[in-house]
mmCIF file of C-alpha atoms and ligand atoms in Angstrom:
data_model
loop_
_atom_site.group_PDB
_atom_site.id
_atom_site.type_symbol
_atom_site.label_atom_id
_atom_site.label_comp_id
_atom_site.label_asym_id
_atom_site.label_seq_id
_atom_site.Cartn_x
_atom_site.Cartn_y
_atom_site.Cartn_z
ATOM 1 C CA MET N 229 172.848 -90.381 75.342
ATOM 2 C CA LEU N 230 170.209 -92.875 76.499
ATOM 3 C CA ASN N 231 169.738 -94.822 79.737
ATOM 4 C CA GLY N 232 171.244 -92.123 81.951
ATOM 5 C CA ALA N 233 174.829 -92.972 81.024
ATOM 6 C CA ALA N 234 177.177 -90.164 82.019
ATOM 7 C CA THR N 235 178.713 -88.051 79.287
ATOM 8 C CA PRO N 236 182.428 -88.901 79.113
ATOM 9 C CA VAL N 237 184.439 -85.926 80.266
ATOM 10 C CA THR N 238 186.883 -85.005 77.573
ATOM 11 C CA ARG N 239 188.151 -81.614 78.647
ATOM 12 C CA LYS N 240 190.189 -81.004 81.742
ATOM 13 C CA PHE N 241 192.179 -78.115 83.233
ATOM 14 C CA THR N 242 195.610 -79.216 84.408
ATOM 15 C CA GLY N 243 196.896 -76.115 86.272
ATOM 16 C CA ALA N 244 197.294 -75.992 90.060
ATOM 17 C CA PHE N 245 194.966 -73.742 92.063
ATOM 18 C CA THR N 246 197.470 -73.617 94.921
ATOM 19 C CA GLN N 247 200.508 -72.665 92.805
ATOM 20 C CA GLN N 248 201.508 -69.078 93.540
ATOM 21 C CA ALA N 249 203.810 -67.023 91.336
ATOM 22 C CA THR N 250 207.599 -67.276 91.681
ATOM 23 C CA LEU N 251 208.979 -64.469 93.829
ATOM 24 C CA PRO N 252 210.757 -61.608 92.027
ATOM 25 C CA ALA N 253 214.507 -62.058 91.431
ATOM 26 C CA GLU N 254 215.123 -59.046 93.728
ATOM 27 C CA ALA N 255 213.392 -60.944 96.548
ATOM 28 C CA MET N 256 215.717 -63.908 96.110
ATOM 29 C CA GLN N 257 218.782 -61.663 96.109
ATOM 30 C CA ALA N 258 217.562 -59.816 99.191
ATOM 31 C CA ALA N 259 216.907 -63.121 100.954
ATOM 32 C CA MET N 260 220.455 -64.285 100.149
ATOM 33 C CA SER N 261 221.923 -61.072 101.576
ATOM 34 C CA VAL N 262 219.992 -61.545 104.810
ATOM 35 C CA LEU N 263 221.136 -65.165 105.033
ATOM 36 C CA GLU N 264 224.737 -64.147 104.406
ATOM 37 C CA SER N 265 224.550 -61.490 107.105
ATOM 38 C CA GLY N 266 223.285 -63.963 109.702
ATOM 39 C CA ARG N 267 221.240 -61.123 111.184
ATOM 40 C CA LEU N 268 217.702 -62.461 110.869
ATOM 41 C CA HIS N 269 216.211 -60.955 114.018
ATOM 42 C CA ARG N 270 214.674 -57.556 113.338
ATOM 43 C CA TYR N 271 216.639 -55.851 116.114
ATOM 44 C CA ASN N 272 219.970 -57.477 115.246
ATOM 45 C CA LEU N 273 221.325 -54.439 113.389
ATOM 46 C CA LEU N 274 224.709 -52.886 112.750
ATOM 47 C CA PRO N 275 225.197 -49.300 113.973
ATOM 48 C CA GLY N 276 223.210 -47.022 111.677
ATOM 49 C CA GLU N 277 221.545 -49.923 109.866
ATOM 50 C CA ILE N 278 217.758 -49.588 109.325
ATOM 51 C CA GLY N 279 217.097 -53.256 108.658
ATOM 52 C CA GLU N 280 214.665 -54.996 106.336
ATOM 53 C CA VAL N 281 211.701 -55.007 108.751
ATOM 54 C CA ALA N 282 211.840 -51.293 109.563
ATOM 55 C CA ALA N 283 212.316 -50.551 105.837
ATOM 56 C CA LEU N 284 209.238 -52.642 104.999
ATOM 57 C CA GLU N 285 207.218 -50.790 107.644
ATOM 58 C CA SER N 286 208.197 -47.410 106.166
ATOM 59 C CA GLU N 287 207.465 -48.503 102.611
ATOM 60 C CA TYR N 288 204.149 -50.107 103.510
ATOM 61 C CA ARG N 289 203.040 -47.051 105.460
ATOM 62 C CA ALA N 290 203.845 -44.825 102.474
ATOM 63 C CA TRP N 291 201.975 -47.076 100.055
ATOM 64 C CA GLN N 292 198.985 -47.616 102.325
ATOM 65 C CA GLY N 293 198.771 -43.952 103.270
ATOM 66 C CA SER N 294 198.573 -44.596 107.014
ATOM 67 C CA ALA N 295 200.504 -42.720 109.686
ATOM 68 C CA TYR N 296 202.023 -45.900 111.184
ATOM 69 C CA CYS N 297 202.776 -49.501 110.341
ATOM 70 C CA LEU N 298 203.999 -52.510 112.329
ATOM 71 C CA ALA N 299 205.110 -55.834 110.818
ATOM 72 C CA VAL N 300 204.236 -59.044 112.705
ATOM 73 C CA THR N 301 204.270 -62.822 112.282
ATOM 74 C CA SER N 302 200.800 -63.421 110.815
ATOM 75 C CA GLY N 303 197.495 -61.841 109.916
ATOM 76 C CA GLY N 304 195.956 -63.601 112.895
ATOM 77 C CA GLN N 305 198.539 -62.047 115.235
ATOM 78 C CA ALA N 306 197.919 -58.653 113.630
ATOM 79 C CA MET N 307 194.225 -59.024 114.547
ATOM 80 C CA GLN N 308 194.857 -60.134 118.138
ATOM 81 C CA ILE N 309 197.306 -57.290 118.643
ATOM 82 C CA ALA N 310 195.002 -54.688 117.076
ATOM 83 C CA LEU N 311 192.055 -55.855 119.182
ATOM 84 C CA ARG N 312 194.048 -55.528 122.413
ATOM 85 C CA ALA N 313 195.685 -52.268 121.374
ATOM 86 C CA CYS N 314 192.232 -50.799 120.641
ATOM 87 C CA GLY N 315 191.165 -51.656 124.190
ATOM 88 C CA VAL N 316 189.319 -54.972 123.931
ATOM 89 C CA GLN N 317 189.290 -56.671 127.357
ATOM 90 C CA PRO N 318 188.464 -60.287 128.226
ATOM 91 C CA GLY N 319 184.691 -60.738 128.238
ATOM 92 C CA ASP N 320 184.022 -57.831 125.861
ATOM 93 C CA VAL N 321 181.738 -58.441 122.896
ATOM 94 C CA VAL N 322 183.307 -58.035 119.450
ATOM 95 C CA LEU N 323 180.960 -57.927 116.469
ATOM 96 C CA THR N 324 182.145 -59.618 113.285
ATOM 97 C CA ASN N 325 180.872 -60.973 109.964
ATOM 98 C CA ALA N 326 179.136 -64.354 110.097
ATOM 99 C CA PHE N 327 180.839 -65.093 106.759
ATOM 100 C CA THR N 328 184.589 -65.050 107.250
ATOM 101 C CA LEU N 329 187.439 -67.496 107.836
ATOM 102 C CA ALA N 330 188.642 -69.171 111.015
ATOM 103 C CA PRO N 331 191.484 -66.739 111.962
ATOM 104 C CA VAL N 332 188.891 -63.997 112.595
ATOM 105 C CA PRO N 333 186.772 -65.680 115.310
ATOM 106 C CA GLY N 334 190.074 -67.242 116.416
ATOM 107 C CA ALA N 335 191.655 -63.826 117.079
ATOM 108 C CA ILE N 336 188.567 -62.702 119.010
ATOM 109 C CA ALA N 337 188.676 -65.884 121.125
ATOM 110 C CA ALA N 338 192.443 -65.500 121.669
ATOM 111 C CA VAL N 339 191.974 -62.148 123.413
ATOM 112 C CA GLY N 340 189.236 -63.629 125.611
ATOM 113 C CA ALA N 341 186.439 -61.698 123.911
ATOM 114 C CA LYS N 342 183.047 -62.973 122.764
ATOM 115 C CA ALA N 343 182.238 -62.871 119.061
ATOM 116 C CA ALA N 344 178.753 -61.662 118.112
ATOM 117 C CA LEU N 345 178.049 -62.518 114.492
ATOM 118 C CA VAL N 346 176.449 -60.145 112.010
ATOM 119 C CA GLU N 347 174.560 -61.336 108.921
ATOM 120 C CA ILE N 348 175.747 -60.776 105.356
ATOM 121 C CA THR N 349 173.782 -59.840 102.256
ATOM 122 C CA ASP N 350 173.310 -61.849 99.036
ATOM 123 C CA GLU N 351 176.299 -59.905 97.688
ATOM 124 C CA LEU N 352 178.489 -61.154 100.594
ATOM 125 C CA ARG N 353 178.789 -57.750 102.312
ATOM 126 C CA LEU N 354 178.074 -56.994 105.953
ATOM 127 C CA ASP N 355 174.319 -56.427 106.441
ATOM 128 C CA LEU N 356 174.160 -52.925 107.922
ATOM 129 C CA ASP N 357 170.570 -53.363 109.163
ATOM 130 C CA ASP N 358 171.561 -56.437 111.117
ATOM 131 C CA LEU N 359 174.627 -54.569 112.386
ATOM 132 C CA GLU N 360 172.348 -51.854 113.762
ATOM 133 C CA GLN N 361 170.230 -54.462 115.509
ATOM 134 C CA LYS N 362 173.235 -56.361 116.922
ATOM 135 C CA ILE N 363 174.817 -53.160 118.261
ATOM 136 C CA ALA N 364 171.544 -52.401 120.061
ATOM 137 C CA GLU N 365 171.160 -55.964 121.391
ATOM 138 C CA THR N 366 174.738 -56.621 122.514
ATOM 139 C CA LYS N 367 175.877 -53.065 123.386
ATOM 140 C CA ALA N 368 179.159 -54.071 121.742
ATOM 141 C CA ARG N 369 181.789 -51.340 121.445
ATOM 142 C CA PHE N 370 183.980 -53.094 118.865
ATOM 143 C CA LEU N 371 183.562 -54.368 115.321
ATOM 144 C CA MET N 372 186.173 -56.598 113.673
ATOM 145 C CA LEU N 373 185.028 -55.929 110.117
ATOM 146 C CA SER N 374 186.190 -58.736 107.846
ATOM 147 C CA HIS N 375 186.318 -57.684 104.191
ATOM 148 C CA MET N 376 185.814 -61.332 103.405
ATOM 149 C CA ARG N 377 186.884 -62.319 99.874
ATOM 150 C CA GLY N 378 187.280 -58.622 99.121
ATOM 151 C CA HIS N 379 183.598 -57.633 99.299
ATOM 152 C CA LEU N 380 183.604 -54.173 100.859
ATOM 153 C CA CYS N 381 180.367 -52.913 102.378
ATOM 154 C CA ASP N 382 179.303 -49.277 102.034
ATOM 155 C CA MET N 383 182.205 -47.913 104.085
ATOM 156 C CA GLU N 384 180.875 -44.371 104.561
ATOM 157 C CA ALA N 385 177.521 -45.695 105.784
ATOM 158 C CA LEU N 386 179.225 -48.226 108.053
ATOM 159 C CA MET N 387 181.583 -45.657 109.602
ATOM 160 C CA HIS N 388 178.712 -43.218 110.128
ATOM 161 C CA GLN N 389 176.718 -45.922 111.885
ATOM 162 C CA CYS N 390 179.634 -47.064 114.074
ATOM 163 C CA ASP N 391 180.814 -43.544 114.945
ATOM 164 C CA LYS N 392 177.285 -42.624 116.012
ATOM 165 C CA ALA N 393 177.034 -45.755 118.204
ATOM 166 C CA GLY N 394 180.553 -45.387 119.682
ATOM 167 C CA VAL N 395 181.729 -48.646 118.074
ATOM 168 C CA THR N 396 185.468 -48.885 117.319
ATOM 169 C CA VAL N 397 186.061 -50.442 113.886
ATOM 170 C CA ILE N 398 189.078 -52.673 113.243
ATOM 171 C CA GLU N 399 189.411 -53.777 109.619
ATOM 172 C CA ASP N 400 190.474 -57.272 108.585
ATOM 173 C CA CYS N 401 192.039 -56.529 105.194
ATOM 174 C CA ALA N 402 193.470 -60.002 104.551
ATOM 175 C CA HIS N 403 191.612 -59.988 101.192
ATOM 176 C CA THR N 404 191.606 -56.245 100.453
ATOM 177 C CA MET N 405 195.245 -55.194 100.466
ATOM 178 C CA GLY N 406 195.204 -52.682 97.598
ATOM 179 C CA ALA N 407 191.407 -52.442 97.274
ATOM 180 C CA ARG N 408 189.597 -49.105 97.541
ATOM 181 C CA TRP N 409 186.169 -47.737 98.405
ATOM 182 C CA ASN N 410 185.432 -44.417 96.657
ATOM 183 C CA GLY N 411 189.153 -44.042 96.017
ATOM 184 C CA ARG N 412 190.181 -44.532 99.659
ATOM 185 C CA ARG N 413 192.262 -47.577 100.485
ATOM 186 C CA SER N 414 190.671 -50.368 102.449
ATOM 187 C CA GLY N 415 192.202 -50.227 105.913
ATOM 188 C CA ASN N 416 192.101 -46.446 106.161
ATOM 189 C CA PHE N 417 188.519 -46.222 107.463
ATOM 190 C CA GLY N 418 188.618 -47.865 110.900
ATOM 191 C CA LYS N 419 190.785 -47.221 113.969
ATOM 192 C CA ALA N 420 193.277 -49.909 112.914
ATOM 193 C CA ALA N 421 193.687 -52.366 110.048
ATOM 194 C CA CYS N 422 195.199 -55.841 109.805
ATOM 195 C CA PHE N 423 196.806 -57.360 106.726
ATOM 196 C CA SER N 424 198.204 -60.806 106.014
ATOM 197 C CA THR N 425 201.225 -61.775 103.922
ATOM 198 C CA GLN N 426 200.475 -65.479 104.191
ATOM 199 C CA THR N 427 201.062 -67.378 100.941
ATOM 200 C CA TYR N 428 197.505 -67.099 99.585
ATOM 201 C CA LYS N 429 197.142 -63.341 100.121
ATOM 202 C CA HIS N 430 198.317 -60.373 98.017
ATOM 203 C CA MET N 431 201.965 -60.587 99.067
ATOM 204 C CA ASN N 432 203.636 -63.860 99.928
ATOM 205 C CA SER N 433 206.124 -64.410 102.746
ATOM 206 C CA GLY N 434 204.753 -67.794 103.766
ATOM 207 C CA GLU N 435 203.446 -66.248 106.981
ATOM 208 C CA GLY N 436 203.325 -62.607 108.006
ATOM 209 C CA GLY N 437 201.101 -59.696 108.935
ATOM 210 C CA LEU N 438 200.908 -55.914 109.169
ATOM 211 C CA VAL N 439 199.009 -53.536 111.457
ATOM 212 C CA THR N 440 198.329 -49.968 110.296
ATOM 213 C CA THR N 441 196.698 -47.059 112.112
ATOM 214 C CA ASP N 442 196.819 -43.266 112.379
ATOM 215 C CA ASP N 443 196.711 -43.415 116.183
ATOM 216 C CA PRO N 444 200.118 -43.089 117.950
ATOM 217 C CA GLU N 445 198.932 -44.822 121.131
ATOM 218 C CA ILE N 446 197.468 -47.783 119.260
ATOM 219 C CA ILE N 447 200.680 -48.327 117.313
ATOM 220 C CA ALA N 448 202.769 -47.902 120.487
ATOM 221 C CA ARG N 449 200.661 -50.546 122.288
ATOM 222 C CA SER N 450 200.773 -52.813 119.230
ATOM 223 C CA THR N 451 204.546 -52.501 119.027
ATOM 224 C CA ILE N 452 205.054 -53.495 122.671
ATOM 225 C CA LEU N 453 202.509 -56.318 122.281
ATOM 226 C CA SER N 454 204.380 -57.592 119.217
ATOM 227 C CA GLY N 455 207.402 -58.164 121.462
ATOM 228 C CA SER N 456 209.637 -55.158 120.801
ATOM 229 C CA TYR N 457 211.394 -55.519 124.154
ATOM 230 C CA MET N 458 212.365 -51.878 124.666
ATOM 231 C CA LEU N 459 213.870 -51.490 121.207
ATOM 232 C CA TYR N 460 210.910 -49.657 119.696
ATOM 233 C CA GLU N 461 213.099 -46.809 118.488
ATOM 234 C CA ARG N 462 214.407 -49.223 115.846
ATOM 235 C CA HIS N 463 211.024 -49.231 114.073
ATOM 236 C CA GLY N 464 210.569 -47.720 110.656
ATOM 237 C CA ALA N 465 207.058 -46.362 110.910
ATOM 238 C CA GLY N 466 206.392 -45.951 114.624
ATOM 239 C CA PRO N 467 205.402 -42.960 116.764
ATOM 240 C CA GLU N 468 207.557 -40.684 118.957
ATOM 241 C CA PRO N 469 209.377 -42.239 121.943
ATOM 242 C CA GLU N 470 207.098 -40.391 124.391
ATOM 243 C CA ASP N 471 204.061 -42.140 122.885
ATOM 244 C CA PHE N 472 205.381 -45.303 124.579
ATOM 245 C CA ASP N 473 205.265 -43.782 128.088
ATOM 246 C CA ASP N 474 202.232 -45.862 129.139
ATOM 247 C CA ALA N 475 202.406 -48.746 126.670
ATOM 248 C CA ARG N 476 205.907 -49.847 127.739
ATOM 249 C CA TYR N 477 204.613 -50.703 131.225
ATOM 250 C CA GLN N 478 201.023 -51.671 130.423
ATOM 251 C CA MET N 479 201.359 -54.053 127.473
ATOM 252 C CA PRO N 480 202.640 -57.628 127.732
ATOM 253 C CA ASN N 481 205.255 -58.930 125.262
ATOM 254 C CA CYS N 482 203.473 -61.480 123.062
ATOM 255 C CA SER N 483 206.489 -62.244 120.801
ATOM 256 C CA ALA N 484 205.002 -61.860 117.336
ATOM 257 C CA ARG N 485 207.795 -60.003 115.561
ATOM 258 C CA MET N 486 208.452 -60.253 111.841
ATOM 259 C CA ASP N 487 211.980 -61.365 110.930
ATOM 260 C CA ALA N 488 214.380 -59.861 108.399
ATOM 261 C CA LEU N 489 214.087 -62.726 105.916
ATOM 262 C CA ARG N 490 210.372 -62.340 105.413
ATOM 263 C CA ALA N 491 210.579 -58.557 105.259
ATOM 264 C CA ALA N 492 213.348 -58.850 102.656
ATOM 265 C CA ILE N 493 211.169 -60.929 100.327
ATOM 266 C CA LEU N 494 208.120 -58.704 100.872
ATOM 267 C CA ARG N 495 209.712 -55.394 99.900
ATOM 268 C CA PRO N 496 210.242 -56.292 96.199
ATOM 269 C CA GLN N 497 206.682 -57.662 96.106
ATOM 270 C CA LEU N 498 205.308 -54.402 97.483
ATOM 271 C CA ALA N 499 207.259 -52.545 94.791
ATOM 272 C CA GLN N 500 205.289 -54.417 92.105
ATOM 273 C CA ILE N 501 201.946 -54.873 93.852
ATOM 274 C CA GLU N 502 200.071 -52.519 91.496
ATOM 275 C CA GLU N 503 201.007 -54.779 88.566
ATOM 276 C CA SER N 504 199.873 -57.817 90.539
ATOM 277 C CA ILE N 505 196.542 -56.124 91.240
ATOM 278 C CA ASP N 506 196.013 -55.370 87.538
ATOM 279 C CA ALA N 507 196.888 -58.974 86.668
ATOM 280 C CA TRP N 508 194.437 -60.364 89.251
ATOM 281 C CA ASN N 509 191.677 -58.071 88.021
ATOM 282 C CA ALA N 510 192.181 -59.191 84.437
ATOM 283 C CA LEU N 511 191.852 -62.861 85.509
ATOM 284 C CA TYR N 512 188.817 -62.016 87.624
ATOM 285 C CA SER N 513 187.039 -60.190 84.844
ATOM 286 C CA THR N 514 187.606 -62.986 82.315
ATOM 287 C CA THR N 515 186.384 -65.616 84.771
ATOM 288 C CA ASN N 516 183.372 -63.584 85.836
ATOM 289 C CA GLN N 517 182.323 -62.952 82.228
ATOM 290 C CA GLY N 518 182.644 -66.643 81.465
ATOM 291 C CA LEU N 519 180.530 -67.629 84.469
ATOM 292 C CA ALA N 520 177.863 -65.066 83.567
ATOM 293 C CA ALA N 521 177.187 -67.114 80.403
ATOM 294 C CA SER N 522 175.361 -69.718 82.501
ATOM 295 C CA ASN N 523 171.696 -69.075 83.305
ATOM 296 C CA SER N 524 171.989 -70.957 86.593
ATOM 297 C CA ILE N 525 175.040 -69.164 87.959
ATOM 298 C CA ARG N 526 174.554 -65.943 89.874
ATOM 299 C CA THR N 527 177.755 -63.869 89.771
ATOM 300 C CA ILE N 528 178.349 -61.389 92.584
ATOM 301 C CA ALA N 529 177.539 -57.771 91.671
ATOM 302 C CA ARG N 530 180.351 -55.338 92.510
ATOM 303 C CA PRO N 531 179.361 -51.786 93.532
ATOM 304 C CA ALA N 532 180.692 -48.865 91.467
ATOM 305 C CA ALA N 533 182.400 -47.376 94.563
ATOM 306 C CA GLU N 534 184.573 -50.463 94.975
ATOM 307 C CA SER N 535 187.998 -50.988 93.323
ATOM 308 C CA LEU N 536 188.607 -54.644 93.917
ATOM 309 C CA VAL N 537 191.589 -56.956 93.896
ATOM 310 C CA GLY N 538 190.266 -60.086 92.188
ATOM 311 C CA SER N 539 192.544 -62.702 93.748
ATOM 312 C CA SER N 540 189.590 -65.060 94.184
ATOM 313 C CA ILE N 541 186.080 -65.311 92.775
ATOM 314 C CA GLN N 542 182.711 -66.284 94.256
ATOM 315 C CA PHE N 543 179.415 -67.238 92.658
ATOM 316 C CA ARG N 544 176.079 -68.654 93.758
ATOM 317 C CA LEU N 545 173.719 -71.289 92.408
ATOM 318 C CA PRO N 546 170.454 -70.200 94.058
ATOM 319 C CA GLY N 547 168.463 -73.014 92.414
ATOM 320 C CA PHE N 548 170.670 -75.801 93.779
ATOM 321 C CA GLY N 549 170.005 -78.046 96.769
ATOM 322 C CA PRO N 550 172.787 -79.576 98.877
ATOM 323 C CA ALA N 551 172.975 -82.757 96.755
ATOM 324 C CA GLN N 552 173.384 -80.710 93.570
ATOM 325 C CA CYS N 553 176.081 -78.580 95.204
ATOM 326 C CA GLN N 554 177.954 -81.766 96.138
ATOM 327 C CA SER N 555 177.557 -83.039 92.573
ATOM 328 C CA LEU N 556 178.911 -79.780 91.226
ATOM 329 C CA LEU N 557 182.039 -80.100 93.383
ATOM 330 C CA ALA N 558 182.559 -83.592 91.989
ATOM 331 C CA ALA N 559 181.857 -82.564 88.379
ATOM 332 C CA ALA N 560 184.299 -79.663 88.713
ATOM 333 C CA THR N 561 186.979 -81.883 90.275
ATOM 334 C CA LEU N 562 186.647 -84.277 87.314
ATOM 335 C CA ARG N 563 187.450 -81.308 85.083
ATOM 336 C CA GLY N 564 190.485 -80.303 87.156
ATOM 337 C CA VAL N 565 188.673 -77.314 88.685
ATOM 338 C CA GLU N 566 189.124 -76.867 92.434
ATOM 339 C CA LEU N 567 185.955 -75.268 93.799
ATOM 340 C CA LYS N 568 185.188 -74.668 97.454
ATOM 341 C CA TRP N 569 181.675 -74.732 98.809
ATOM 342 C CA PHE N 570 180.662 -72.811 101.921
ATOM 343 C CA GLY N 571 177.474 -74.825 102.402
ATOM 344 C CA GLY N 572 179.128 -78.082 103.488
ATOM 345 C CA ALA N 573 178.313 -79.556 106.887
ATOM 346 C CA GLU N 574 181.982 -80.105 107.770
ATOM 347 C CA PRO N 575 184.962 -77.716 107.603
ATOM 348 C CA VAL N 576 187.303 -78.616 104.709
ATOM 349 C CA GLY N 577 190.826 -77.183 104.385
ATOM 350 C CA PHE N 578 190.762 -73.402 104.649
ATOM 351 C CA THR N 579 186.960 -73.303 104.298
ATOM 352 C CA SER N 580 184.723 -73.386 107.349
ATOM 353 C CA ALA N 581 181.368 -71.916 108.362
ATOM 354 C CA HIS N 582 180.307 -70.402 111.684
ATOM 355 C CA GLN N 583 178.617 -73.626 112.860
ATOM 356 C CA SER N 584 182.078 -75.187 113.034
ATOM 357 C CA TRP N 585 183.452 -72.588 115.459
ATOM 358 C CA ARG N 586 182.115 -74.402 118.509
ATOM 359 C CA TYR N 587 184.380 -72.640 121.016
ATOM 360 C CA MET N 588 181.955 -69.734 120.748
ATOM 361 C CA GLU N 589 178.264 -69.431 121.509
ATOM 362 C CA SER N 590 176.182 -70.770 118.644
ATOM 363 C CA GLN N 591 174.158 -68.039 116.954
ATOM 364 C CA PRO N 592 171.350 -68.471 114.428
ATOM 365 C CA MET N 593 172.310 -66.763 111.163
ATOM 366 C CA PRO N 594 169.420 -67.584 108.818
ATOM 367 C CA ARG N 595 170.219 -65.017 106.164
ATOM 368 C CA THR N 596 173.920 -65.861 105.979
ATOM 369 C CA ASP N 597 173.202 -69.603 105.996
ATOM 370 C CA LYS N 598 170.873 -69.199 103.038
ATOM 371 C CA VAL N 599 173.625 -67.431 101.090
ATOM 372 C CA LEU N 600 176.367 -69.864 102.117
ATOM 373 C CA ALA N 601 174.200 -72.874 101.221
ATOM 374 C CA THR N 602 174.867 -72.288 97.511
ATOM 375 C CA LEU N 603 178.051 -70.212 97.620
ATOM 376 C CA PHE N 604 181.125 -71.366 95.704
ATOM 377 C CA ASP N 605 184.608 -69.960 95.856
ATOM 378 C CA MET N 606 187.716 -70.334 93.731
ATOM 379 C CA ARG N 607 191.278 -69.008 93.900
ATOM 380 C CA LEU N 608 192.803 -67.183 90.933
ATOM 381 C CA PRO N 609 196.570 -67.514 91.356
ATOM 382 C CA LEU N 610 198.770 -65.313 89.178
ATOM 383 C CA THR N 611 200.242 -68.441 87.588
ATOM 384 C CA PHE N 612 196.967 -68.683 85.591
ATOM 385 C CA SER N 613 196.678 -66.987 82.216
ATOM 386 C CA ASP N 614 193.663 -65.211 80.798
ATOM 387 C CA ALA N 615 193.067 -68.218 78.531
ATOM 388 C CA ASP N 616 193.212 -70.541 81.569
ATOM 389 C CA CYS N 617 190.507 -68.481 83.272
ATOM 390 C CA ALA N 618 188.279 -68.477 80.182
ATOM 391 C CA PHE N 619 188.681 -72.258 79.999
ATOM 392 C CA ILE N 620 188.008 -72.755 83.721
ATOM 393 C CA ALA N 621 184.816 -70.684 83.469
ATOM 394 C CA GLU N 622 183.688 -72.797 80.491
ATOM 395 C CA LEU N 623 184.378 -75.975 82.442
ATOM 396 C CA ILE N 624 182.372 -74.705 85.415
ATOM 397 C CA CYS N 625 179.421 -73.833 83.150
ATOM 398 C CA GLU N 626 179.680 -77.314 81.631
ATOM 399 C CA ALA N 627 179.751 -78.910 85.092
ATOM 400 C CA VAL N 628 176.688 -76.878 86.122
ATOM 401 C CA ASP N 629 174.846 -78.043 82.988
ATOM 402 C CA GLU N 630 175.732 -81.623 83.780
ATOM 403 C CA VAL N 631 174.298 -81.290 87.303
ATOM 404 C CA ASN N 632 171.174 -79.626 85.903
ATOM 405 C CA GLN N 633 170.600 -82.347 83.324
ATOM 406 C CA PRO N 634 172.125 -85.529 84.694
ATOM 407 C CA HIS N 635 170.398 -87.704 82.102
ATOM 408 C CA LEU N 636 171.611 -86.036 78.944
HETATM 409 C C1 PLP D 120 194.066 -65.368 105.863
HETATM 410 C C2 PLP D 120 193.101 -64.577 106.606
HETATM 411 C C3 PLP D 120 193.457 -63.835 107.737
HETATM 412 C C4 PLP D 120 194.859 -63.851 108.316
HETATM 413 O O1 PLP D 120 195.343 -65.104 108.398
HETATM 414 P P1 PLP D 120 196.847 -65.579 108.672
HETATM 415 O O2 PLP D 120 196.872 -66.897 108.030
HETATM 416 O O3 PLP D 120 196.940 -65.606 110.166
HETATM 417 O O4 PLP D 120 197.793 -64.584 108.088
HETATM 418 C C5 PLP D 120 192.493 -63.051 108.319
HETATM 419 N N1 PLP D 120 191.241 -62.993 107.834
HETATM 420 C C6 PLP D 120 190.854 -63.689 106.764
HETATM 421 C C7 PLP D 120 189.468 -63.533 106.259
HETATM 422 C C8 PLP D 120 191.762 -64.520 106.119
HETATM 423 O O5 PLP D 120 191.377 -65.234 105.056
#
């Protein structure tokens, strides 16, 4: 076309990137039973009754392969509780990834600690060389390791490094529920792990969270922190009563309990999570293959040791400047494709960058900033089909071409 006239867009995706799958029929039935019973509080049980929350804790522990599990109100609460239960005190430094989402620095701030950011690599994993340097500089004794968008770093190398330096690792597994590193489940490496069951994660109860650990004192402290009153013997995957001897007097009640309704709708989802994981990975692989067709797009390499859960996908456009990235967002939107860009100056929706977390000390992160400047992100809800994902990838490649050659 001559004179720089824009090519008319003829093809458009009409699915919704925020539409999650319907909950299983068993979840609806279980929810109705809880509603009929009127007993929604986790400790409101009949004699001998286990209750939905304790049952979820037992089932999650068995599936995760951890010694203990505690269900709470959100992933963010799981992180605050785990940080405190692991011994973080106000004023302590907690290392964390410079590339993560707002609940992570938020949890660190909520316990009165100071976040020290660690750079990421081009493949979106924690930069272990920078970690080494930051441990030496800050003398931090804690790392809140965020497996952001599911990109696990070399977990054996990381644990070796942190064990040697006396750094306690707490894993943020909001995006890695079900993922593995060398066959071992994400969450089973550090001292404690935090999961989210918020709508956009791997199980959906609207809001919700889980803490897992193998340490009886950490789970006892977490349980009291979650607001168990003194009813901790009604938990499904907790430690022995004597493990609460100190915690029951030392830990404040922060009222972050999960309720029976949410637990009831999570249990049937847990029962079919392996199928969900396979479905996400099929969508991921189709999308990734489609994106790889573009010469401009850099897909993210996944290490052989990692078994991922592809509930979202990331890609970079290393040749693009900020104006081109903005144009790509617009060109994708025209095609019905909802992309997020981590290089924007302002936080948008769920997406924000470390410069926007102004309640903490600003820290130069040149390597991370360079990666984020051209990093795009997209959800892959299970309501999409394989054909949808192939089409979306084609539309993204088309949008990239349009930005590359605006005058064609
Ligand atoms: C969603 C999320 C969490 C937990 O968030 P909640 O909304 O509080 O459940 C933690 N870390 C990351 C990286 C997340 O995306």
